[in-house]
């Protein structure tokens, strides 16, 4: 049995990228492993949310975890800020993290571009906070999408560095993980590559989206003028639409449009209509569960309390041992 840790930032509703990159794996892994899944609310402070938005987004993501099938009896489902041991480990790791390696991190460079008016220290040390989340429970497997690969590499670096520094074999080497083997990157609809909340309007399909919103976004998806030669290689924007279809549609449907593309008879309008309907059908059960759960305050607070208790038990054991290793001993 492996120890599994993963988290999602509460920056709004979860989209299909979050689902296929992470959440789907959480649901499969909870049956076999010792799993800790959390809501990364400390991480979300790098973008300065208002208290009202922060609280609302944490609730929304908690509900969406549950709606997607996460079972709080099987996995430990918790809110990061309910476990302040995370912050203590983050502090320890920061003492052995170097400015150069943090500045070279791709996600930091992206953030500087996205929010040049707010390049705070939390952004720079984002990878040490993420490493703290993971090694706090001594995880060996971390189900994430492809965009988190470098963060996992840095986590291994920090974890090995701690072991070397104190001459212990305390923290394991956590590996990024996906059931489908290779880590996935779900593309967005506006031709910018990755599906994500900060990648522009209309780019992401959310689990909570109404059918009309899904149809509107899909019909607006970026395409090209169409193939001119049989069997030609698909440009990225078209490959993206096919990739989205591969995750929500039946294999025969994908094959059918693939053949149409290859003999230059494809009509993108038809393909998008089909994709929209398959997305509506795929998200329908989530949408219903989300709406039911959102009004069940008693259940939400019970889940949060249970998760906090279980996560704290694991975290406080690690922190006790780490303090001892570092040399903070009681008199
Ligand atoms: P976040 O909140 O941006 O995304 C949550 C999870 O969803 C995956 N994901 C995607 N996967 C495939 N295609 C996409 N288009 C796509 N968009 C998002 C992400 O890879 C991620 O797995 N730093 C993390 C949160 C975090 C964390 C952790 C994860 C904090 N501490 C510890 C694992 C372990 C993040 O910002 O993910």
mmCIF file of C-alpha atoms and ligand atoms in Angstrom:
data_model
loop_
_atom_site.group_PDB
_atom_site.id
_atom_site.type_symbol
_atom_site.label_atom_id
_atom_site.label_comp_id
_atom_site.label_asym_id
_atom_site.label_seq_id
_atom_site.Cartn_x
_atom_site.Cartn_y
_atom_site.Cartn_z
ATOM 1 C CA UNK A 1 0.000 0.000 0.000
ATOM 2 C CA UNK A 2 1.326 3.409 -0.999
ATOM 3 C CA UNK A 3 0.821 6.704 0.768
ATOM 4 C CA UNK A 4 -0.774 9.113 -1.673
ATOM 5 C CA UNK A 5 -1.032 12.907 -1.405
ATOM 6 C CA UNK A 6 -2.486 15.436 -3.803
ATOM 7 C CA UNK A 7 -4.247 18.772 -3.760
ATOM 8 C CA UNK A 8 -6.113 21.274 -5.868
ATOM 9 C CA UNK A 9 -6.083 25.059 -5.433
ATOM 10 C CA UNK A 10 -9.490 26.567 -4.654
ATOM 11 C CA UNK A 11 -9.534 29.194 -7.378
ATOM 12 C CA UNK A 12 -13.092 28.533 -8.587
ATOM 13 C CA UNK A 13 -14.940 25.590 -10.038
ATOM 14 C CA UNK A 14 -13.063 22.478 -11.109
ATOM 15 C CA UNK A 15 -12.701 21.927 -14.842
ATOM 16 C CA UNK A 16 -12.165 18.867 -17.010
ATOM 17 C CA UNK A 17 -8.379 19.374 -16.802
ATOM 18 C CA UNK A 18 -8.504 19.042 -12.998
ATOM 19 C CA UNK A 19 -10.751 16.031 -13.350
ATOM 20 C CA UNK A 20 -8.726 14.042 -15.874
ATOM 21 C CA UNK A 21 -5.351 15.218 -14.551
ATOM 22 C CA UNK A 22 -6.040 14.629 -10.880
ATOM 23 C CA UNK A 23 -9.510 13.956 -9.463
ATOM 24 C CA UNK A 24 -10.206 10.847 -11.528
ATOM 25 C CA UNK A 25 -7.041 9.296 -10.120
ATOM 26 C CA UNK A 26 -7.992 10.273 -6.567
ATOM 27 C CA UNK A 27 -11.216 8.321 -6.871
ATOM 28 C CA UNK A 28 -9.481 5.210 -8.152
ATOM 29 C CA UNK A 29 -6.640 5.379 -5.650
ATOM 30 C CA UNK A 30 -8.789 5.810 -2.544
ATOM 31 C CA UNK A 31 -9.830 2.151 -2.746
ATOM 32 C CA UNK A 32 -6.337 0.707 -2.553
ATOM 33 C CA UNK A 33 -4.058 3.175 -0.835
ATOM 34 C CA UNK A 34 -3.604 5.399 2.168
ATOM 35 C CA UNK A 35 -4.769 8.653 0.577
ATOM 36 C CA UNK A 36 -4.634 12.285 1.659
ATOM 37 C CA UNK A 37 -6.449 14.691 -0.649
ATOM 38 C CA UNK A 38 -6.625 18.324 0.298
ATOM 39 C CA UNK A 39 -7.751 21.766 -0.791
ATOM 40 C CA UNK A 40 -4.687 23.954 -1.230
ATOM 41 C CA UNK A 41 -6.045 27.168 0.277
ATOM 42 C CA UNK A 42 -2.641 28.410 1.519
ATOM 43 C CA UNK A 43 -1.411 28.183 -2.079
ATOM 44 C CA UNK A 44 -4.334 30.215 -3.366
ATOM 45 C CA UNK A 45 -3.247 33.229 -1.258
ATOM 46 C CA UNK A 46 -0.560 34.024 -3.857
ATOM 47 C CA UNK A 47 -3.314 35.656 -5.929
ATOM 48 C CA UNK A 48 -4.813 37.633 -2.980
ATOM 49 C CA UNK A 49 -8.440 36.426 -2.903
ATOM 50 C CA UNK A 50 -10.957 38.283 -0.718
ATOM 51 C CA UNK A 51 -11.989 36.420 2.486
ATOM 52 C CA UNK A 52 -15.441 35.933 0.989
ATOM 53 C CA UNK A 53 -14.124 34.425 -2.262
ATOM 54 C CA UNK A 54 -11.608 32.265 -0.443
ATOM 55 C CA UNK A 55 -14.230 30.687 1.794
ATOM 56 C CA UNK A 56 -16.711 30.205 -1.039
ATOM 57 C CA UNK A 57 -14.113 28.597 -3.284
ATOM 58 C CA UNK A 58 -12.948 26.198 -0.579
ATOM 59 C CA UNK A 59 -16.546 25.092 -0.056
ATOM 60 C CA UNK A 60 -17.114 24.709 -3.788
ATOM 61 C CA UNK A 61 -14.019 22.548 -4.290
ATOM 62 C CA UNK A 62 -14.844 20.420 -1.249
ATOM 63 C CA UNK A 63 -18.314 19.795 -2.663
ATOM 64 C CA UNK A 64 -16.895 19.017 -6.097
ATOM 65 C CA UNK A 65 -14.444 16.477 -4.646
ATOM 66 C CA UNK A 66 -17.402 14.758 -2.999
ATOM 67 C CA UNK A 67 -19.635 15.042 -6.050
ATOM 68 C CA UNK A 68 -16.941 13.389 -8.150
ATOM 69 C CA UNK A 69 -16.977 10.369 -5.862
ATOM 70 C CA UNK A 70 -14.323 11.022 -3.269
ATOM 71 C CA UNK A 71 -15.271 9.074 -0.162
ATOM 72 C CA UNK A 72 -14.267 10.782 3.112
ATOM 73 C CA UNK A 73 -14.506 7.425 4.894
ATOM 74 C CA UNK A 74 -11.878 5.903 2.613
ATOM 75 C CA UNK A 75 -9.548 8.845 1.947
ATOM 76 C CA UNK A 76 -8.519 11.664 4.248
ATOM 77 C CA UNK A 77 -10.117 14.716 2.661
ATOM 78 C CA UNK A 78 -8.967 17.934 4.304
ATOM 79 C CA UNK A 79 -8.397 21.660 3.990
ATOM 80 C CA UNK A 80 -4.718 22.613 3.972
ATOM 81 C CA UNK A 81 -5.082 25.527 6.405
ATOM 82 C CA UNK A 82 -6.713 23.170 8.930
ATOM 83 C CA UNK A 83 -3.285 21.559 9.249
ATOM 84 C CA UNK A 84 -0.836 24.346 10.176
ATOM 85 C CA UNK A 85 1.918 21.728 10.556
ATOM 86 C CA UNK A 86 2.124 22.244 6.785
ATOM 87 C CA UNK A 87 3.355 25.798 7.382
ATOM 88 C CA UNK A 88 5.963 24.663 9.865
ATOM 89 C CA UNK A 89 7.421 22.113 7.473
ATOM 90 C CA UNK A 90 7.331 24.769 4.719
ATOM 91 C CA UNK A 91 9.448 27.015 6.940
ATOM 92 C CA UNK A 92 12.004 24.244 7.526
ATOM 93 C CA UNK A 93 12.209 23.422 3.815
ATOM 94 C CA UNK A 94 12.631 27.090 2.887
ATOM 95 C CA UNK A 95 15.873 27.180 4.872
ATOM 96 C CA UNK A 96 17.347 24.676 2.431
ATOM 97 C CA UNK A 97 15.802 25.956 -0.794
ATOM 98 C CA UNK A 98 17.918 28.238 -2.936
ATOM 99 C CA UNK A 99 16.795 31.383 -4.715
ATOM 100 C CA UNK A 100 18.383 30.255 -7.991
ATOM 101 C CA UNK A 101 16.487 26.975 -8.227
ATOM 102 C CA UNK A 102 13.221 28.634 -7.213
ATOM 103 C CA UNK A 103 13.628 31.388 -9.816
ATOM 104 C CA UNK A 104 14.299 28.830 -12.547
ATOM 105 C CA UNK A 105 10.991 27.072 -11.910
ATOM 106 C CA UNK A 106 8.737 27.289 -15.000
ATOM 107 C CA UNK A 107 5.574 27.988 -13.018
ATOM 108 C CA UNK A 108 7.291 30.949 -11.308
ATOM 109 C CA UNK A 109 8.340 32.377 -14.669
ATOM 110 C CA UNK A 110 4.768 31.959 -15.942
ATOM 111 C CA UNK A 111 3.374 33.735 -12.889
ATOM 112 C CA UNK A 112 5.736 36.673 -13.305
ATOM 113 C CA UNK A 113 4.287 37.069 -16.775
ATOM 114 C CA UNK A 114 0.669 36.611 -15.627
ATOM 115 C CA UNK A 115 0.778 38.873 -12.555
ATOM 116 C CA UNK A 116 3.774 41.251 -12.906
ATOM 117 C CA UNK A 117 2.172 43.615 -10.367
ATOM 118 C CA UNK A 118 2.195 40.921 -7.669
ATOM 119 C CA UNK A 119 5.420 38.897 -7.700
ATOM 120 C CA UNK A 120 5.333 37.937 -4.016
ATOM 121 C CA UNK A 121 7.576 35.613 -1.987
ATOM 122 C CA UNK A 122 4.757 33.056 -1.828
ATOM 123 C CA UNK A 123 5.004 32.638 -5.596
ATOM 124 C CA UNK A 124 8.749 32.119 -5.398
ATOM 125 C CA UNK A 125 8.443 29.556 -2.617
ATOM 126 C CA UNK A 126 5.376 27.838 -4.077
ATOM 127 C CA UNK A 127 7.427 24.660 -4.734
ATOM 128 C CA UNK A 128 8.585 24.399 -1.102
ATOM 129 C CA UNK A 129 4.997 24.705 0.157
ATOM 130 C CA UNK A 130 3.962 22.019 -2.297
ATOM 131 C CA UNK A 131 6.868 19.812 -1.183
ATOM 132 C CA UNK A 132 5.758 20.324 2.441
ATOM 133 C CA UNK A 133 2.215 19.177 1.546
ATOM 134 C CA UNK A 134 3.563 16.003 0.031
ATOM 135 C CA UNK A 135 6.277 14.955 2.452
ATOM 136 C CA UNK A 136 4.219 15.943 5.506
ATOM 137 C CA UNK A 137 2.518 12.563 5.118
ATOM 138 C CA UNK A 138 5.645 10.893 3.678
ATOM 139 C CA UNK A 139 3.857 10.258 0.389
ATOM 140 C CA UNK A 140 5.303 8.025 -2.301
ATOM 141 C CA UNK A 141 2.732 8.696 -5.052
ATOM 142 C CA UNK A 142 1.287 12.024 -6.169
ATOM 143 C CA UNK A 143 -1.537 11.937 -8.742
ATOM 144 C CA UNK A 144 -1.203 15.144 -10.794
ATOM 145 C CA UNK A 145 -1.369 16.449 -14.355
ATOM 146 C CA UNK A 146 1.676 17.020 -16.527
ATOM 147 C CA UNK A 147 2.004 20.683 -15.506
ATOM 148 C CA UNK A 148 3.095 19.578 -12.010
ATOM 149 C CA UNK A 149 5.991 17.404 -13.120
ATOM 150 C CA UNK A 150 8.669 19.965 -12.344
ATOM 151 C CA UNK A 151 7.223 20.619 -8.885
ATOM 152 C CA UNK A 152 7.525 16.912 -8.147
ATOM 153 C CA UNK A 153 11.127 16.925 -9.288
ATOM 154 C CA UNK A 154 11.771 19.786 -6.873
ATOM 155 C CA UNK A 155 9.979 17.936 -4.086
ATOM 156 C CA UNK A 156 12.365 15.000 -4.536
ATOM 157 C CA UNK A 157 15.269 17.430 -4.482
ATOM 158 C CA UNK A 158 14.141 19.045 -1.188
ATOM 159 C CA UNK A 159 13.359 15.711 0.371
ATOM 160 C CA UNK A 160 16.748 14.211 -0.559
ATOM 161 C CA UNK A 161 18.513 17.345 0.557
ATOM 162 C CA UNK A 162 16.898 17.113 3.991
ATOM 163 C CA UNK A 163 17.924 13.461 4.305
ATOM 164 C CA UNK A 164 21.518 14.231 3.291
ATOM 165 C CA UNK A 165 21.794 17.264 5.490
ATOM 166 C CA UNK A 166 20.763 15.404 8.625
ATOM 167 C CA UNK A 167 22.180 12.088 7.535
ATOM 168 C CA UNK A 168 18.864 10.257 7.836
ATOM 169 C CA UNK A 169 16.643 8.234 5.538
ATOM 170 C CA UNK A 170 13.499 9.911 6.674
ATOM 171 C CA UNK A 171 11.569 11.283 3.695
ATOM 172 C CA UNK A 172 10.792 8.987 0.744
ATOM 173 C CA UNK A 173 11.104 10.096 -2.901
ATOM 174 C CA UNK A 174 7.586 10.889 -4.102
ATOM 175 C CA UNK A 175 6.710 10.184 -7.744
ATOM 176 C CA UNK A 176 4.115 11.902 -9.911
ATOM 177 C CA UNK A 177 1.459 9.399 -10.851
ATOM 178 C CA UNK A 178 -1.339 8.769 -13.311
ATOM 179 C CA UNK A 179 -3.278 5.568 -13.840
ATOM 180 C CA UNK A 180 -3.125 6.031 -17.581
ATOM 181 C CA UNK A 181 0.691 5.867 -17.206
ATOM 182 C CA UNK A 182 1.871 9.097 -18.842
ATOM 183 C CA UNK A 183 0.858 12.299 -17.067
ATOM 184 C CA UNK A 184 -1.895 14.088 -18.953
ATOM 185 C CA UNK A 185 -2.387 17.611 -20.208
ATOM 186 C CA UNK A 186 -5.986 18.367 -21.161
ATOM 187 C CA UNK A 187 -6.074 21.129 -23.772
ATOM 188 C CA UNK A 188 -8.325 24.169 -23.578
ATOM 189 C CA UNK A 189 -10.879 25.369 -26.121
ATOM 190 C CA UNK A 190 -9.332 28.661 -27.157
ATOM 191 C CA UNK A 191 -6.203 27.315 -28.794
ATOM 192 C CA UNK A 192 -3.866 28.369 -25.957
ATOM 193 C CA UNK A 193 -2.825 24.822 -25.057
ATOM 194 C CA UNK A 194 -3.757 23.912 -21.513
ATOM 195 C CA UNK A 195 -7.254 23.955 -20.062
ATOM 196 C CA UNK A 196 -7.133 26.273 -17.082
ATOM 197 C CA UNK A 197 -8.971 29.006 -15.272
ATOM 198 C CA UNK A 198 -6.374 31.658 -15.913
ATOM 199 C CA UNK A 199 -6.011 30.793 -19.606
ATOM 200 C CA UNK A 200 -8.771 33.096 -20.783
ATOM 201 C CA UNK A 201 -12.516 33.267 -21.164
ATOM 202 C CA UNK A 202 -14.229 30.227 -22.658
ATOM 203 C CA UNK A 203 -11.149 28.041 -22.384
ATOM 204 C CA UNK A 204 -12.338 25.684 -19.658
ATOM 205 C CA UNK A 205 -15.353 23.405 -19.267
ATOM 206 C CA UNK A 206 -16.326 23.182 -15.598
ATOM 207 C CA UNK A 207 -17.917 20.156 -13.942
ATOM 208 C CA UNK A 208 -20.643 22.488 -12.655
ATOM 209 C CA UNK A 209 -21.362 24.124 -16.052
ATOM 210 C CA UNK A 210 -24.945 24.203 -17.325
ATOM 211 C CA UNK A 211 -25.528 22.489 -20.697
ATOM 212 C CA UNK A 212 -26.136 25.826 -22.456
ATOM 213 C CA UNK A 213 -22.768 27.170 -21.250
ATOM 214 C CA UNK A 214 -20.978 24.028 -22.417
ATOM 215 C CA UNK A 215 -22.582 24.185 -25.888
ATOM 216 C CA UNK A 216 -21.720 27.867 -26.238
ATOM 217 C CA UNK A 217 -18.070 27.387 -25.280
ATOM 218 C CA UNK A 218 -17.552 24.310 -27.437
ATOM 219 C CA UNK A 219 -19.149 25.902 -30.513
ATOM 220 C CA UNK A 220 -16.729 28.807 -30.148
ATOM 221 C CA UNK A 221 -13.670 26.539 -29.918
ATOM 222 C CA UNK A 222 -10.834 27.569 -32.207
ATOM 223 C CA UNK A 223 -10.450 25.496 -35.411
ATOM 224 C CA UNK A 224 -8.824 26.071 -38.824
ATOM 225 C CA UNK A 225 -9.950 26.135 -42.460
ATOM 226 C CA UNK A 226 -9.956 22.325 -42.680
ATOM 227 C CA UNK A 227 -7.642 19.700 -44.164
ATOM 228 C CA UNK A 228 -6.615 20.054 -47.801
ATOM 229 C CA UNK A 229 -4.777 16.765 -48.315
ATOM 230 C CA UNK A 230 -5.737 13.230 -47.231
ATOM 231 C CA UNK A 231 -4.091 11.975 -44.041
ATOM 232 C CA UNK A 232 -2.325 15.231 -43.282
ATOM 233 C CA UNK A 233 -0.964 15.881 -39.796
ATOM 234 C CA UNK A 234 -3.417 17.754 -37.609
ATOM 235 C CA UNK A 235 -2.404 21.234 -36.479
ATOM 236 C CA UNK A 236 -2.417 21.776 -32.706
ATOM 237 C CA UNK A 237 -5.835 23.461 -32.464
ATOM 238 C CA UNK A 238 -7.456 20.509 -34.245
ATOM 239 C CA UNK A 239 -5.502 17.903 -32.335
ATOM 240 C CA UNK A 240 -6.791 19.620 -29.173
ATOM 241 C CA UNK A 241 -10.428 19.088 -30.196
ATOM 242 C CA UNK A 242 -9.689 15.434 -30.943
ATOM 243 C CA UNK A 243 -7.975 15.050 -27.607
ATOM 244 C CA UNK A 244 -10.981 16.478 -25.772
ATOM 245 C CA UNK A 245 -13.200 14.110 -27.707
ATOM 246 C CA UNK A 246 -10.999 11.164 -26.702
ATOM 247 C CA UNK A 247 -11.712 11.796 -23.020
ATOM 248 C CA UNK A 248 -15.486 12.288 -23.136
ATOM 249 C CA UNK A 249 -16.733 10.502 -26.293
ATOM 250 C CA UNK A 250 -17.042 6.875 -27.355
ATOM 251 C CA UNK A 251 -14.024 5.494 -29.269
ATOM 252 C CA UNK A 252 -16.211 4.896 -32.375
ATOM 253 C CA UNK A 253 -17.201 8.558 -32.405
ATOM 254 C CA UNK A 254 -13.582 9.666 -32.331
ATOM 255 C CA UNK A 255 -12.686 7.162 -35.027
ATOM 256 C CA UNK A 256 -15.533 8.344 -37.204
ATOM 257 C CA UNK A 257 -14.370 12.003 -37.115
ATOM 258 C CA UNK A 258 -10.785 10.917 -37.534
ATOM 259 C CA UNK A 259 -11.708 9.135 -40.776
ATOM 260 C CA UNK A 260 -13.635 12.182 -41.950
ATOM 261 C CA UNK A 261 -10.595 14.327 -41.241
ATOM 262 C CA UNK A 262 -8.316 11.956 -43.088
ATOM 263 C CA UNK A 263 -10.448 11.978 -46.231
ATOM 264 C CA UNK A 264 -11.005 15.753 -46.000
ATOM 265 C CA UNK A 265 -14.757 15.489 -45.432
ATOM 266 C CA UNK A 266 -14.853 16.727 -41.887
ATOM 267 C CA UNK A 267 -17.283 19.461 -40.859
ATOM 268 C CA UNK A 268 -16.015 21.031 -37.673
ATOM 269 C CA UNK A 269 -19.511 22.307 -36.810
ATOM 270 C CA UNK A 270 -20.790 18.709 -36.646
ATOM 271 C CA UNK A 271 -17.791 17.585 -34.664
ATOM 272 C CA UNK A 272 -18.228 20.377 -32.125
ATOM 273 C CA UNK A 273 -21.955 19.646 -31.765
ATOM 274 C CA UNK A 274 -21.132 16.037 -30.981
ATOM 275 C CA UNK A 275 -18.342 17.031 -28.573
ATOM 276 C CA UNK A 276 -20.674 19.458 -26.766
ATOM 277 C CA UNK A 277 -23.374 16.788 -26.340
ATOM 278 C CA UNK A 278 -20.847 14.267 -25.054
ATOM 279 C CA UNK A 279 -19.509 16.831 -22.591
ATOM 280 C CA UNK A 280 -23.030 17.651 -21.407
ATOM 281 C CA UNK A 281 -23.721 13.944 -20.842
ATOM 282 C CA UNK A 282 -20.382 13.427 -19.115
ATOM 283 C CA UNK A 283 -20.805 16.325 -16.674
ATOM 284 C CA UNK A 284 -24.548 15.830 -15.948
ATOM 285 C CA UNK A 285 -24.165 13.501 -12.941
ATOM 286 C CA UNK A 286 -21.539 15.809 -11.387
ATOM 287 C CA UNK A 287 -23.746 18.845 -11.823
ATOM 288 C CA UNK A 288 -26.658 17.170 -10.076
ATOM 289 C CA UNK A 289 -24.569 15.977 -7.126
ATOM 290 C CA UNK A 290 -22.854 19.364 -6.763
ATOM 291 C CA UNK A 291 -26.207 21.146 -6.506
ATOM 292 C CA UNK A 292 -27.512 18.640 -3.961
ATOM 293 C CA UNK A 293 -24.404 18.796 -1.781
ATOM 294 C CA UNK A 294 -24.001 22.582 -1.781
ATOM 295 C CA UNK A 295 -27.044 22.994 0.442
ATOM 296 C CA UNK A 296 -26.032 20.253 2.877
ATOM 297 C CA UNK A 297 -24.052 22.421 5.328
ATOM 298 C CA UNK A 298 -24.138 19.818 8.100
ATOM 299 C CA UNK A 299 -22.552 17.159 5.924
ATOM 300 C CA UNK A 300 -19.898 19.553 4.576
ATOM 301 C CA UNK A 301 -18.837 20.564 8.055
ATOM 302 C CA UNK A 302 -18.782 16.941 9.218
ATOM 303 C CA UNK A 303 -16.510 15.999 6.314
ATOM 304 C CA UNK A 304 -14.161 18.928 7.006
ATOM 305 C CA UNK A 305 -13.923 18.049 10.707
ATOM 306 C CA UNK A 306 -13.214 14.395 10.008
ATOM 307 C CA UNK A 307 -10.508 15.237 7.488
ATOM 308 C CA UNK A 308 -8.860 17.738 9.783
ATOM 309 C CA UNK A 309 -8.599 15.199 12.562
ATOM 310 C CA UNK A 310 -7.114 12.454 10.397
ATOM 311 C CA UNK A 311 -4.682 14.764 8.590
ATOM 312 C CA UNK A 312 -3.505 16.325 11.835
ATOM 313 C CA UNK A 313 -2.745 12.942 13.348
ATOM 314 C CA UNK A 314 -0.433 12.113 10.447
ATOM 315 C CA UNK A 315 1.073 15.628 10.227
ATOM 316 C CA UNK A 316 1.816 16.022 13.905
ATOM 317 C CA UNK A 317 3.699 12.717 13.962
ATOM 318 C CA UNK A 318 5.938 13.880 11.104
ATOM 319 C CA UNK A 319 6.526 17.307 12.638
ATOM 320 C CA UNK A 320 7.432 15.771 15.982
ATOM 321 C CA UNK A 321 10.010 13.543 14.303
ATOM 322 C CA UNK A 322 11.349 16.291 12.039
ATOM 323 C CA UNK A 323 11.828 18.642 14.980
ATOM 324 C CA UNK A 324 13.783 15.944 16.719
ATOM 325 C CA UNK A 325 15.971 15.317 13.622
ATOM 326 C CA UNK A 326 16.681 19.043 13.198
ATOM 327 C CA UNK A 327 17.668 19.366 16.849
ATOM 328 C CA UNK A 328 14.673 21.042 18.440
ATOM 329 C CA UNK A 329 14.529 18.928 21.529
ATOM 330 C CA UNK A 330 12.517 19.614 24.621
ATOM 331 C CA UNK A 331 14.312 20.321 27.878
HETATM 332 P P1 LIG B 1 -3.966 23.168 -9.697
HETATM 333 O O1 LIG B 1 -4.880 23.601 -8.629
HETATM 334 O O2 LIG B 1 -3.565 24.137 -10.746
HETATM 335 O O3 LIG B 1 -4.585 21.915 -10.445
HETATM 336 C C1 LIG B 1 -5.032 20.787 -9.702
HETATM 337 C C2 LIG B 1 -4.703 19.512 -10.425
HETATM 338 O O4 LIG B 1 -5.280 19.517 -11.732
HETATM 339 C C3 LIG B 1 -4.280 19.256 -12.709
HETATM 340 N N1 LIG B 1 -4.578 20.026 -13.923
HETATM 341 C C4 LIG B 1 -4.531 19.500 -15.147
HETATM 342 N N2 LIG B 1 -4.211 18.266 -15.577
HETATM 343 C C5 LIG B 1 -4.271 18.045 -16.892
HETATM 344 N N3 LIG B 1 -4.623 18.994 -17.817
HETATM 345 C C6 LIG B 1 -4.941 20.243 -17.423
HETATM 346 N N4 LIG B 1 -5.296 21.154 -18.305
HETATM 347 C C7 LIG B 1 -4.895 20.553 -16.028
HETATM 348 N N5 LIG B 1 -5.142 21.670 -15.296
HETATM 349 C C8 LIG B 1 -4.940 21.332 -14.010
HETATM 350 C C9 LIG B 1 -2.981 19.711 -12.083
HETATM 351 O O5 LIG B 1 -1.889 19.059 -12.683
HETATM 352 C C10 LIG B 1 -3.187 19.324 -10.639
HETATM 353 O O6 LIG B 1 -2.870 17.972 -10.450
HETATM 354 N N6 LIG B 1 0.295 23.050 -7.254
HETATM 355 C C11 LIG B 1 -0.924 22.341 -7.488
HETATM 356 C C12 LIG B 1 -1.737 22.095 -6.240
HETATM 357 C C13 LIG B 1 -0.977 21.458 -5.150
HETATM 358 C C14 LIG B 1 -0.566 20.096 -5.073
HETATM 359 C C15 LIG B 1 0.131 19.993 -3.853
HETATM 360 C C16 LIG B 1 -0.709 19.014 -5.909
HETATM 361 C C17 LIG B 1 -0.544 22.077 -4.028
HETATM 362 N N7 LIG B 1 0.126 21.201 -3.247
HETATM 363 C C18 LIG B 1 0.683 18.770 -3.452
HETATM 364 C C19 LIG B 1 -0.161 17.793 -5.506
HETATM 365 C C20 LIG B 1 0.525 17.692 -4.301
HETATM 366 C C21 LIG B 1 -1.745 23.172 -8.427
HETATM 367 O O7 LIG B 1 -1.618 24.358 -8.524
HETATM 368 O O8 LIG B 1 -2.679 22.480 -9.089
#
